CSV table of N, CA and C in Angstrom, one decimal:
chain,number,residue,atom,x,y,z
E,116,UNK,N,-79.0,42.4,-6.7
E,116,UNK,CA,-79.8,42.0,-5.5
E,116,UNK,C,-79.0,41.1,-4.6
E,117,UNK,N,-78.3,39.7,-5.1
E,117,UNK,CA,-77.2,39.7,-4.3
E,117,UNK,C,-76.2,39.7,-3.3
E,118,UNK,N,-76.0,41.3,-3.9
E,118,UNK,CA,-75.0,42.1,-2.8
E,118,UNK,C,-75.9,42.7,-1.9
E,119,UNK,N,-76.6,43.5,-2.0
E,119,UNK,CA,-77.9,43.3,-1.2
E,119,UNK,C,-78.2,43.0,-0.2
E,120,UNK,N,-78.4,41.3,-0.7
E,120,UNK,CA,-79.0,40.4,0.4
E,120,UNK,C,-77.3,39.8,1.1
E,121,UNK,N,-76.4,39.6,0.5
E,121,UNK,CA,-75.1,39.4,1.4
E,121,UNK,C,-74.7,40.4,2.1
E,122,UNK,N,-75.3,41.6,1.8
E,122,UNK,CA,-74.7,43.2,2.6
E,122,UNK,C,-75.6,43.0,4.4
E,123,UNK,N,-77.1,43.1,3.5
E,123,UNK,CA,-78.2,42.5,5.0
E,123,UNK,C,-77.7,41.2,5.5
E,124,UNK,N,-77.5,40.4,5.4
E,124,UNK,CA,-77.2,38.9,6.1
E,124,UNK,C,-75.6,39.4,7.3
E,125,UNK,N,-74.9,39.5,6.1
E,125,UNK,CA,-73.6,40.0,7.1
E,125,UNK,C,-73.9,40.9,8.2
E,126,UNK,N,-74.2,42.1,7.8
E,126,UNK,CA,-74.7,43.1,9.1
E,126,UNK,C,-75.3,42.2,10.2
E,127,UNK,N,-76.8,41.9,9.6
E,127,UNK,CA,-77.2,41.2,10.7
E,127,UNK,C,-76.8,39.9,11.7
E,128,UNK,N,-76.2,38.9,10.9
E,128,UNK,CA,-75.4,37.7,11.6
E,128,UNK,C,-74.4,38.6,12.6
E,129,UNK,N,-73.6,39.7,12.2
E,129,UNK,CA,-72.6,40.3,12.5
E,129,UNK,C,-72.9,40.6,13.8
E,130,UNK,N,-74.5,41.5,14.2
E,130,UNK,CA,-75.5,42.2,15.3
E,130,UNK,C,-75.7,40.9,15.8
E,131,UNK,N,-76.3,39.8,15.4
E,131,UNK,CA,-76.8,38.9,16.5
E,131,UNK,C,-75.8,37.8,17.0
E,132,UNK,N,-74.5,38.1,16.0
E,132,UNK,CA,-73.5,36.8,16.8
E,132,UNK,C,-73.1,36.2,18.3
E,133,UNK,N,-74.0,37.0,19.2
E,133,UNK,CA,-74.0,36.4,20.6
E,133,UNK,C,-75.2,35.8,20.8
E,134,UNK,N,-76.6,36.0,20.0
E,134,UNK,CA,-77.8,35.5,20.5
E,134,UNK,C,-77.6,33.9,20.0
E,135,UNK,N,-77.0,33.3,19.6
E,135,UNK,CA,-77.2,31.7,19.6
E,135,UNK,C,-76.3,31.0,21.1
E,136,UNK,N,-76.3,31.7,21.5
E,136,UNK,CA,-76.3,31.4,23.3
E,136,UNK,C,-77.4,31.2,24.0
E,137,UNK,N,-78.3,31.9,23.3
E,137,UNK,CA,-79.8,32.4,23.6
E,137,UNK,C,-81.0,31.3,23.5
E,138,UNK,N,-80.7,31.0,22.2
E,138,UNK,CA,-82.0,30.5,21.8
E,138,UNK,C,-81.4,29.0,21.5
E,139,UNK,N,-82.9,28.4,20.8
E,139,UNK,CA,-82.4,27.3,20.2
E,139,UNK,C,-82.5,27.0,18.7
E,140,UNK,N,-83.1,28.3,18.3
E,140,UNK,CA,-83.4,28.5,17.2
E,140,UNK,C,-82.1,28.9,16.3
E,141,UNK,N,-81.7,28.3,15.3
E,141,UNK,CA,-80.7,28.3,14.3
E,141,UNK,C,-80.4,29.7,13.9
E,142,UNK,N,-79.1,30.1,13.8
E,142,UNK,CA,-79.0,31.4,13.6
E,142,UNK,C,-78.9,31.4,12.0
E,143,UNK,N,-78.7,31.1,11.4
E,143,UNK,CA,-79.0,31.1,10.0
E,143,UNK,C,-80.7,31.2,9.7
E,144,UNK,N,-81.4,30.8,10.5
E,144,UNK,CA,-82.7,30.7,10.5
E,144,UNK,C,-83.2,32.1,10.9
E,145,UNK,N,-82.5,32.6,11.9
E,145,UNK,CA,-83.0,33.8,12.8
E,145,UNK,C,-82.3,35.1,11.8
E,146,UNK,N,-81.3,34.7,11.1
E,146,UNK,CA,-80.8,35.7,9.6
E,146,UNK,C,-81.7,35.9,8.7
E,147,UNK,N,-81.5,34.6,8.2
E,147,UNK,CA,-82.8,34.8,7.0
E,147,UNK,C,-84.0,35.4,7.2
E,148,UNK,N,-84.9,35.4,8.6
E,148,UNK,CA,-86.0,35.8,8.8
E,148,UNK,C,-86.1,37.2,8.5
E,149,UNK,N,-84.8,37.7,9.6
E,149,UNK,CA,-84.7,39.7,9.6
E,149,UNK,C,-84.0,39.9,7.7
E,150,UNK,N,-83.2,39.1,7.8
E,150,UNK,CA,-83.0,39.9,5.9
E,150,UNK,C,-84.0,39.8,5.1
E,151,UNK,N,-85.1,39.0,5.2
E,151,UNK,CA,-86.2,39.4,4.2
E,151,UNK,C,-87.5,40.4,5.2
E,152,UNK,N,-87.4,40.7,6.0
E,152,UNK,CA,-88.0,41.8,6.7
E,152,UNK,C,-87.1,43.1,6.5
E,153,UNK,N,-86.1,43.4,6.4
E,153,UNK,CA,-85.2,44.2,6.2
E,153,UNK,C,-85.1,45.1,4.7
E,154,UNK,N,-85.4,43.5,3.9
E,154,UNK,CA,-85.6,43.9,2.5
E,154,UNK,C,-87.1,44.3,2.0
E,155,UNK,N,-87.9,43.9,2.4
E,155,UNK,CA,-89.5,44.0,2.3
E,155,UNK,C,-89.5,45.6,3.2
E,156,UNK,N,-88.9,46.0,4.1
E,156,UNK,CA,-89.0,47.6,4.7
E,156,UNK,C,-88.2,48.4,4.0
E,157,UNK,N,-87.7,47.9,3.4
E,157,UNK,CA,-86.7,49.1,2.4
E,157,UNK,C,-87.4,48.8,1.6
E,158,UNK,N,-87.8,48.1,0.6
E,158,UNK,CA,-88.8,48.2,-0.7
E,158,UNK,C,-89.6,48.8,-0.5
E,159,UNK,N,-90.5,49.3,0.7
E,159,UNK,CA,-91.3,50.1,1.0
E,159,UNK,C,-91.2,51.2,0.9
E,160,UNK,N,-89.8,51.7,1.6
E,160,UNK,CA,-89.1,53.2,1.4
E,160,UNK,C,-88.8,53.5,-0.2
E,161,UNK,N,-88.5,52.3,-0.6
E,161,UNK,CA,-87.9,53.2,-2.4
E,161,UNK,C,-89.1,53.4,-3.2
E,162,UNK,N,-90.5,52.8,-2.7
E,162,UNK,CA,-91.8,52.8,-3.4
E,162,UNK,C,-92.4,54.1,-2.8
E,163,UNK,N,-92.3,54.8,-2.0
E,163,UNK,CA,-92.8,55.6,-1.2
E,163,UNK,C,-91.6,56.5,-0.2
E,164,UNK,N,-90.5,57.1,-1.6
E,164,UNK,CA,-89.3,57.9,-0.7
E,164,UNK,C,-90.0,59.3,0.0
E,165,UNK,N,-90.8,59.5,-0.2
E,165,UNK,CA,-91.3,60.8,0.5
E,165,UNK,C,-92.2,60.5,1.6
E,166,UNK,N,-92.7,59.4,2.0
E,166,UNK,CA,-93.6,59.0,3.3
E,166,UNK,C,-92.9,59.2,4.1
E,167,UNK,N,-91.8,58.7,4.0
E,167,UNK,CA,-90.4,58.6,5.7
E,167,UNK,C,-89.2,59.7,5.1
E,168,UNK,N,-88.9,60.0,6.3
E,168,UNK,CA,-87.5,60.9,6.5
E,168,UNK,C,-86.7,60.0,6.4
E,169,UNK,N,-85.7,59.6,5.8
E,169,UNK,CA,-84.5,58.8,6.1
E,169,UNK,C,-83.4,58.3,6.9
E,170,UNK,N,-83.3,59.5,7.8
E,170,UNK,CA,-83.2,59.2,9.2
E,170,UNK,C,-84.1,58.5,10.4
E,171,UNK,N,-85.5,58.7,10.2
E,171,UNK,CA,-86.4,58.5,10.8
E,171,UNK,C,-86.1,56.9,10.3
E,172,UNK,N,-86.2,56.5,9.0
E,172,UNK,CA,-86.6,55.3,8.6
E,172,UNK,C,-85.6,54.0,9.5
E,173,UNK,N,-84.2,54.5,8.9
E,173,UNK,CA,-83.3,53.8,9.3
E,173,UNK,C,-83.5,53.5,11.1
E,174,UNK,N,-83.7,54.4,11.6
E,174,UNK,CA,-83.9,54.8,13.1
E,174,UNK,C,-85.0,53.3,13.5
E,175,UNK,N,-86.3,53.1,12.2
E,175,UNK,CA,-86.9,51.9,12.8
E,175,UNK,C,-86.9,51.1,12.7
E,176,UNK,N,-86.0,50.7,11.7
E,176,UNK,CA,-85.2,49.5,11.2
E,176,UNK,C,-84.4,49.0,12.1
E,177,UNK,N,-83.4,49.7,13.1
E,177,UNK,CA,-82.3,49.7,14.0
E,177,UNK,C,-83.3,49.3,15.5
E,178,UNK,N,-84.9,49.8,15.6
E,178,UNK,CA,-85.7,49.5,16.7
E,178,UNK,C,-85.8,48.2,16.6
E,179,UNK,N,-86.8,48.0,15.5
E,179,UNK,CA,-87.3,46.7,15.3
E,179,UNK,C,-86.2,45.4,15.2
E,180,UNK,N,-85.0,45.6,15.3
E,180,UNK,CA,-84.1,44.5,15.1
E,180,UNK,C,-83.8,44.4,16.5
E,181,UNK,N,-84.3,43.3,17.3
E,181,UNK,CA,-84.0,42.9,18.4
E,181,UNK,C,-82.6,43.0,19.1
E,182,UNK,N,-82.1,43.3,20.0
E,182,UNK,CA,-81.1,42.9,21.0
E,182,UNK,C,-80.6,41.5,21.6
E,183,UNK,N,-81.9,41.0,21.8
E,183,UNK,CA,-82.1,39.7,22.4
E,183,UNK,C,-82.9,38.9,21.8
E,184,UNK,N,-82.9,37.7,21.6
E,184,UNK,CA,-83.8,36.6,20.9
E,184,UNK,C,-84.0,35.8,21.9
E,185,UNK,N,-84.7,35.3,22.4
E,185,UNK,CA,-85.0,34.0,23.2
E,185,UNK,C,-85.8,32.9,22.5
């Protein structure tokens, strides 16, 4: 679980490394929020692999993760 959660953190810090220009909100704060949303939507997919297409899934994973933070 772990690797995991350092696989999600990295990605994501990696995607939002320009939003701490943005906000005032701590980006370690603004990490941790989406890696356990990240992890709680994929526990959903492996409890329920036949509800979502797996392209489809990833696709709302990649919506729901913001661009911009303010």
């Amino acid at each position: 679980m772990n690797i995991t959660y350092y696989t999600i953190e990295t990605n994501i810090k990696k995607n939002l490394k320009d939003i701490d220009k943005h906000t005032d909100i701590p980006i370690d704060i603004i990490t941790k929020f989406y890696v356990s949303a990240v992890i709680n939507v994929c526990t959903e997919y492996i409890k329920n692999p036949d509800k979502y297409n797996i392209d489809d899934f990833v696709n709302y994973i990649n919506r729901l993760l913001p661009a911009k933070i303010n």
